[in-house]
Amino acid sequence: PPRFRWTRDGRPFSAELPGVSLSPGGGTLVINASLAGRLQGRFRCVASNALGTALSPESHLIAENTPQWPKEKVRPVQVEEGDPVVLPCEPPKSAVPPKIYWLNSRIVHIAQDARVSMGQDGFLYFANAQLGDSHPDYICHAHYLGPRTIIQKEPLDLRVAPSEPPKPGLKPGLNPPGAPQFWNSRNYPGSISVLSWFNPIFFSPTPWVSWRRLNAPLPPGRAVLDNFNKTLRLRAVSEADDGEYECQAQNGHGTARSVHRVTVEGTGGTGIYWDGLGGTG
């Protein structure tokens, strides 16, 4: 039978410490939850028999306190009709990013559409504010899966004043795209995603968003548009997906475009994402 031993931060780790044990008949390391804070680190299992030795992937043990939103004095957000608006969220950081939801004080989800939507950063973006957006209770909720805790930000009071005279329609506005980031999604084990910062479209009337791949068609069956066309996602990515992908926002007053250069650095993932619209007019 194989023999099992463990290392912690590259050094031998004893499974005979009080509160620590190996599962009977196997190599699973069991650590009492009360010791997690003292034994944080990167663990690896080493299994060996007469034929050789095998190493497990690293497991990172992190002990965190229950997240709490710091108390803050929130001022009303005052804009004119037709102005773009961003309502921030910024939940406490965690090893596993929380799921973000926007609700009101009656626990009803804030309706989202092509004009109003949540970015990958959890902020709520309004391409152009309307009088009906005026509410005193836009509340960001953060759901932390590890500690099974939901916390909420102080309510944000959005006040939209009539524009006198009414603002004219404007060509879509796009911020410069952020640098792509590689991240491992715990919701999709083993997947690797690539994304840029979420940079939404602004101004009125609300633009229509579309995506295309430069010099090649989007892969049929694997390309999906999410978040009211603001997010392009590819499934089962490979090096063949390297290239440039263009996002275009268009309304009756003009067109804005952004180009994202994507490089796939391995085939171990199952998804690749672009969140954000940035670029030039």
PDB file of N, CA and C in Angstrom, residues 222-273:
ATOM      1  N   ARG A 222     -19.388  27.893 -29.484  1.00  0.00           N
ATOM      2  CA  ARG A 222     -18.579  28.139 -28.284  1.00  0.00           C
ATOM      3  C   ARG A 222     -18.603  29.592 -27.844  1.00  0.00           C
ATOM      4  N   ALA A 223     -19.076  30.481 -28.692  1.00  0.00           N
ATOM      5  CA  ALA A 223     -19.119  31.906 -28.357  1.00  0.00           C
ATOM      6  C   ALA A 223     -20.501  32.257 -27.820  1.00  0.00           C
ATOM      7  N   VAL A 224     -20.528  32.870 -26.642  1.00  0.00           N
ATOM      8  CA  VAL A 224     -21.787  33.230 -25.992  1.00  0.00           C
ATOM      9  C   VAL A 224     -21.716  34.690 -25.570  1.00  0.00           C
ATOM     10  N   LEU A 225     -22.783  35.430 -25.823  1.00  0.00           N
ATOM     11  CA  LEU A 225     -22.884  36.813 -25.365  1.00  0.00           C
ATOM     12  C   LEU A 225     -23.744  36.855 -24.110  1.00  0.00           C
ATOM     13  N   ASP A 226     -23.212  37.466 -23.048  1.00  0.00           N
ATOM     14  CA  ASP A 226     -23.906  37.574 -21.773  1.00  0.00           C
ATOM     15  C   ASP A 226     -24.049  39.040 -21.388  1.00  0.00           C
ATOM     16  N   ASN A 227     -24.769  39.255 -20.304  1.00  0.00           N
ATOM     17  CA  ASN A 227     -24.882  40.593 -19.710  1.00  0.00           C
ATOM     18  C   ASN A 227     -25.303  41.630 -20.751  1.00  0.00           C
ATOM     19  N   PHE A 228     -26.377  41.267 -21.482  1.00  0.00           N
ATOM     20  CA  PHE A 228     -26.932  42.183 -22.483  1.00  0.00           C
ATOM     21  C   PHE A 228     -25.885  42.581 -23.525  1.00  0.00           C
ATOM     22  N   ASN A 229     -25.154  41.550 -23.984  1.00  0.00           N
ATOM     23  CA  ASN A 229     -24.133  41.670 -25.034  1.00  0.00           C
ATOM     24  C   ASN A 229     -22.850  42.355 -24.564  1.00  0.00           C
ATOM     25  N   LYS A 230     -22.724  42.702 -23.298  1.00  0.00           N
ATOM     26  CA  LYS A 230     -21.526  43.396 -22.830  1.00  0.00           C
ATOM     27  C   LYS A 230     -20.390  42.439 -22.495  1.00  0.00           C
ATOM     28  N   THR A 231     -20.670  41.150 -22.429  1.00  0.00           N
ATOM     29  CA  THR A 231     -19.652  40.154 -22.109  1.00  0.00           C
ATOM     30  C   THR A 231     -19.618  39.097 -23.198  1.00  0.00           C
ATOM     31  N   LEU A 232     -18.432  38.854 -23.735  1.00  0.00           N
ATOM     32  CA  LEU A 232     -18.223  37.762 -24.682  1.00  0.00           C
ATOM     33  C   LEU A 232     -17.525  36.629 -23.951  1.00  0.00           C
ATOM     34  N   ARG A 233     -18.069  35.423 -24.080  1.00  0.00           N
ATOM     35  CA  ARG A 233     -17.476  34.265 -23.417  1.00  0.00           C
ATOM     36  C   ARG A 233     -17.244  33.163 -24.440  1.00  0.00           C
ATOM     37  N   LEU A 234     -16.081  32.530 -24.349  1.00  0.00           N
ATOM     38  CA  LEU A 234     -15.779  31.376 -25.189  1.00  0.00           C
ATOM     39  C   LEU A 234     -15.629  30.150 -24.308  1.00  0.00           C
ATOM     40  N   ARG A 235     -16.203  29.040 -24.749  1.00  0.00           N
ATOM     41  CA  ARG A 235     -16.071  27.777 -24.028  1.00  0.00           C
ATOM     42  C   ARG A 235     -14.969  26.933 -24.666  1.00  0.00           C
ATOM     43  N   ALA A 236     -14.388  26.044 -23.869  1.00  0.00           N
ATOM     44  CA  ALA A 236     -13.393  25.079 -24.360  1.00  0.00           C
ATOM     45  C   ALA A 236     -12.314  25.768 -25.181  1.00  0.00           C
ATOM     46  N   VAL A 237     -11.628  26.728 -24.566  1.00  0.00           N
ATOM     47  CA  VAL A 237     -10.652  27.517 -25.305  1.00  0.00           C
ATOM     48  C   VAL A 237      -9.394  26.717 -25.608  1.00  0.00           C
ATOM     49  N   SER A 238      -8.698  27.142 -26.642  1.00  0.00           N
ATOM     50  CA  SER A 238      -7.410  26.556 -27.012  1.00  0.00           C
ATOM     51  C   SER A 238      -6.561  27.652 -27.627  1.00  0.00           C
ATOM     52  N   GLU A 239      -5.311  27.295 -27.976  1.00  0.00           N
ATOM     53  CA  GLU A 239      -4.421  28.282 -28.580  1.00  0.00           C
ATOM     54  C   GLU A 239      -4.978  28.819 -29.895  1.00  0.00           C
ATOM     55  N   ALA A 240      -5.879  28.061 -30.523  1.00  0.00           N
ATOM     56  CA  ALA A 240      -6.478  28.522 -31.780  1.00  0.00           C
ATOM     57  C   ALA A 240      -7.347  29.757 -31.578  1.00  0.00           C
ATOM     58  N   ASP A 241      -7.699  30.060 -30.331  1.00  0.00           N
ATOM     59  CA  ASP A 241      -8.520  31.235 -30.047  1.00  0.00           C
ATOM     60  C   ASP A 241      -7.694  32.498 -29.875  1.00  0.00           C
ATOM     61  N   ASP A 242      -6.364  32.397 -29.978  1.00  0.00           N
ATOM     62  CA  ASP A 242      -5.532  33.602 -29.959  1.00  0.00           C
ATOM     63  C   ASP A 242      -6.008  34.569 -31.044  1.00  0.00           C
ATOM     64  N   GLY A 243      -5.964  35.847 -30.739  1.00  0.00           N
ATOM     65  CA  GLY A 243      -6.319  36.817 -31.767  1.00  0.00           C
ATOM     66  C   GLY A 243      -6.886  38.092 -31.191  1.00  0.00           C
ATOM     67  N   GLU A 244      -7.493  38.889 -32.052  1.00  0.00           N
ATOM     68  CA  GLU A 244      -8.067  40.166 -31.661  1.00  0.00           C
ATOM     69  C   GLU A 244      -9.585  40.103 -31.786  1.00  0.00           C
ATOM     70  N   TYR A 245     -10.241  40.577 -30.749  1.00  0.00           N
ATOM     71  CA  TYR A 245     -11.696  40.572 -30.688  1.00  0.00           C
ATOM     72  C   TYR A 245     -12.169  42.006 -30.483  1.00  0.00           C
ATOM     73  N   GLU A 246     -13.127  42.418 -31.301  1.00  0.00           N
ATOM     74  CA  GLU A 246     -13.583  43.805 -31.267  1.00  0.00           C
ATOM     75  C   GLU A 246     -14.999  43.894 -30.711  1.00  0.00           C
ATOM     76  N   CYS A 247     -15.167  44.841 -29.783  1.00  0.00           N
ATOM     77  CA  CYS A 247     -16.487  45.186 -29.276  1.00  0.00           C
ATOM     78  C   CYS A 247     -16.903  46.511 -29.908  1.00  0.00           C
ATOM     79  N   GLN A 248     -18.148  46.582 -30.348  1.00  0.00           N
ATOM     80  CA  GLN A 248     -18.652  47.796 -30.989  1.00  0.00           C
ATOM     81  C   GLN A 248     -19.939  48.237 -30.306  1.00  0.00           C
ATOM     82  N   ALA A 249     -19.995  49.519 -29.945  1.00  0.00           N
ATOM     83  CA  ALA A 249     -21.202  50.119 -29.373  1.00  0.00           C
ATOM     84  C   ALA A 249     -21.699  51.192 -30.331  1.00  0.00           C
ATOM     85  N   GLN A 250     -22.985  51.140 -30.651  1.00  0.00           N
ATOM     86  CA  GLN A 250     -23.507  52.021 -31.692  1.00  0.00           C
ATOM     87  C   GLN A 250     -24.888  52.541 -31.307  1.00  0.00           C
ATOM     88  N   ASN A 251     -25.092  53.847 -31.509  1.00  0.00           N
ATOM     89  CA  ASN A 251     -26.436  54.408 -31.429  1.00  0.00           C
ATOM     90  C   ASN A 251     -26.627  55.372 -32.596  1.00  0.00           C
ATOM     91  N   GLY A 252     -27.697  56.126 -32.590  1.00  0.00           N
ATOM     92  CA  GLY A 252     -27.980  56.992 -33.721  1.00  0.00           C
ATOM     93  C   GLY A 252     -27.018  58.144 -33.884  1.00  0.00           C
ATOM     94  N   HIS A 253     -26.112  58.343 -32.931  1.00  0.00           N
ATOM     95  CA  HIS A 253     -25.195  59.481 -32.984  1.00  0.00           C
ATOM     96  C   HIS A 253     -23.752  59.072 -33.282  1.00  0.00           C
ATOM     97  N   GLY A 254     -23.496  57.777 -33.427  1.00  0.00           N
ATOM     98  CA  GLY A 254     -22.132  57.378 -33.748  1.00  0.00           C
ATOM     99  C   GLY A 254     -21.810  55.981 -33.251  1.00  0.00           C
ATOM    100  N   THR A 255     -20.543  55.628 -33.407  1.00  0.00           N
ATOM    101  CA  THR A 255     -20.063  54.293 -33.066  1.00  0.00           C
ATOM    102  C   THR A 255     -18.750  54.401 -32.312  1.00  0.00           C
ATOM    103  N   ALA A 256     -18.574  53.555 -31.319  1.00  0.00           N
ATOM    104  CA  ALA A 256     -17.302  53.441 -30.603  1.00  0.00           C
ATOM    105  C   ALA A 256     -16.860  51.987 -30.645  1.00  0.00           C
ATOM    106  N   ARG A 257     -15.563  51.779 -30.730  1.00  0.00           N
ATOM    107  CA  ARG A 257     -15.029  50.419 -30.835  1.00  0.00           C
ATOM    108  C   ARG A 257     -13.890  50.221 -29.844  1.00  0.00           C
ATOM    109  N   SER A 258     -13.726  48.974 -29.412  1.00  0.00           N
ATOM    110  CA  SER A 258     -12.554  48.602 -28.622  1.00  0.00           C
ATOM    111  C   SER A 258     -12.045  47.263 -29.131  1.00  0.00           C
ATOM    112  N   VAL A 259     -10.739  47.094 -29.140  1.00  0.00           N
ATOM    113  CA  VAL A 259     -10.123  45.858 -29.615  1.00  0.00           C
ATOM    114  C   VAL A 259      -9.360  45.223 -28.465  1.00  0.00           C
ATOM    115  N   HIS A 260      -9.614  43.941 -28.233  1.00  0.00           N
ATOM    116  CA  HIS A 260      -8.962  43.191 -27.165  1.00  0.00           C
ATOM    117  C   HIS A 260      -8.044  42.147 -27.792  1.00  0.00           C
ATOM    118  N   ARG A 261      -6.770  42.235 -27.473  1.00  0.00           N
ATOM    119  CA  ARG A 261      -5.813  41.235 -27.935  1.00  0.00           C
ATOM    120  C   ARG A 261      -5.763  40.114 -26.905  1.00  0.00           C
ATOM    121  N   VAL A 262      -6.020  38.887 -27.324  1.00  0.00           N
ATOM    122  CA  VAL A 262      -6.120  37.758 -26.402  1.00  0.00           C
ATOM    123  C   VAL A 262      -5.072  36.716 -26.754  1.00  0.00           C
ATOM    124  N   THR A 263      -4.365  36.259 -25.736  1.00  0.00           N
ATOM    125  CA  THR A 263      -3.405  35.176 -25.881  1.00  0.00           C
ATOM    126  C   THR A 263      -3.757  34.078 -24.892  1.00  0.00           C
ATOM    127  N   VAL A 264      -3.971  32.870 -25.375  1.00  0.00           N
ATOM    128  CA  VAL A 264      -4.277  31.732 -24.516  1.00  0.00           C
ATOM    129  C   VAL A 264      -2.965  31.057 -24.160  1.00  0.00           C
ATOM    130  N   GLU A 265      -2.665  30.993 -22.871  1.00  0.00           N
ATOM    131  CA  GLU A 265      -1.367  30.491 -22.429  1.00  0.00           C
ATOM    132  C   GLU A 265      -1.415  29.046 -21.971  1.00  0.00           C
ATOM    133  N   GLY A 266      -2.450  28.315 -22.301  1.00  0.00           N
ATOM    134  CA  GLY A 266      -2.546  26.908 -21.935  1.00  0.00           C
ATOM    135  C   GLY A 266      -3.920  26.401 -22.307  1.00  0.00           C
ATOM    136  N   THR A 267      -4.067  25.098 -22.347  1.00  0.00           N
ATOM    137  CA  THR A 267      -5.344  24.514 -22.746  1.00  0.00           C
ATOM    138  C   THR A 267      -6.027  23.816 -21.592  1.00  0.00           C
ATOM    139  N   GLY A 268      -5.610  24.107 -20.351  1.00  0.00           N
ATOM    140  CA  GLY A 268      -6.231  23.436 -19.219  1.00  0.00           C
ATOM    141  C   GLY A 268      -7.556  24.029 -18.826  1.00  0.00           C
ATOM    142  N   GLY A 269      -7.972  25.110 -19.475  1.00  0.00           N
ATOM    143  CA  GLY A 269      -9.186  25.780 -19.044  1.00  0.00           C
ATOM    144  C   GLY A 269     -10.377  25.413 -19.896  1.00  0.00           C
ATOM    145  N   THR A 270     -11.547  25.836 -19.431  1.00  0.00           N
ATOM    146  CA  THR A 270     -12.781  25.562 -20.141  1.00  0.00           C
ATOM    147  C   THR A 270     -13.506  26.824 -20.540  1.00  0.00           C
ATOM    148  N   GLY A 271     -13.015  27.975 -20.164  1.00  0.00           N
ATOM    149  CA  GLY A 271     -13.732  29.195 -20.515  1.00  0.00           C
ATOM    150  C   GLY A 271     -12.807  30.374 -20.609  1.00  0.00           C
ATOM    151  N   ILE A 272     -13.178  31.325 -21.437  1.00  0.00           N
ATOM    152  CA  ILE A 272     -12.416  32.563 -21.547  1.00  0.00           C
ATOM    153  C   ILE A 272     -13.427  33.697 -21.648  1.00  0.00           C
ATOM    154  N   TYR A 273     -13.188  34.786 -20.896  1.00  0.00           N
ATOM    155  CA  TYR A 273     -14.191  35.839 -20.789  1.00  0.00           C
ATOM    156  C   TYR A 273     -13.572  37.187 -21.109  1.00  0.00           C
TER     157      TYR A 273
END
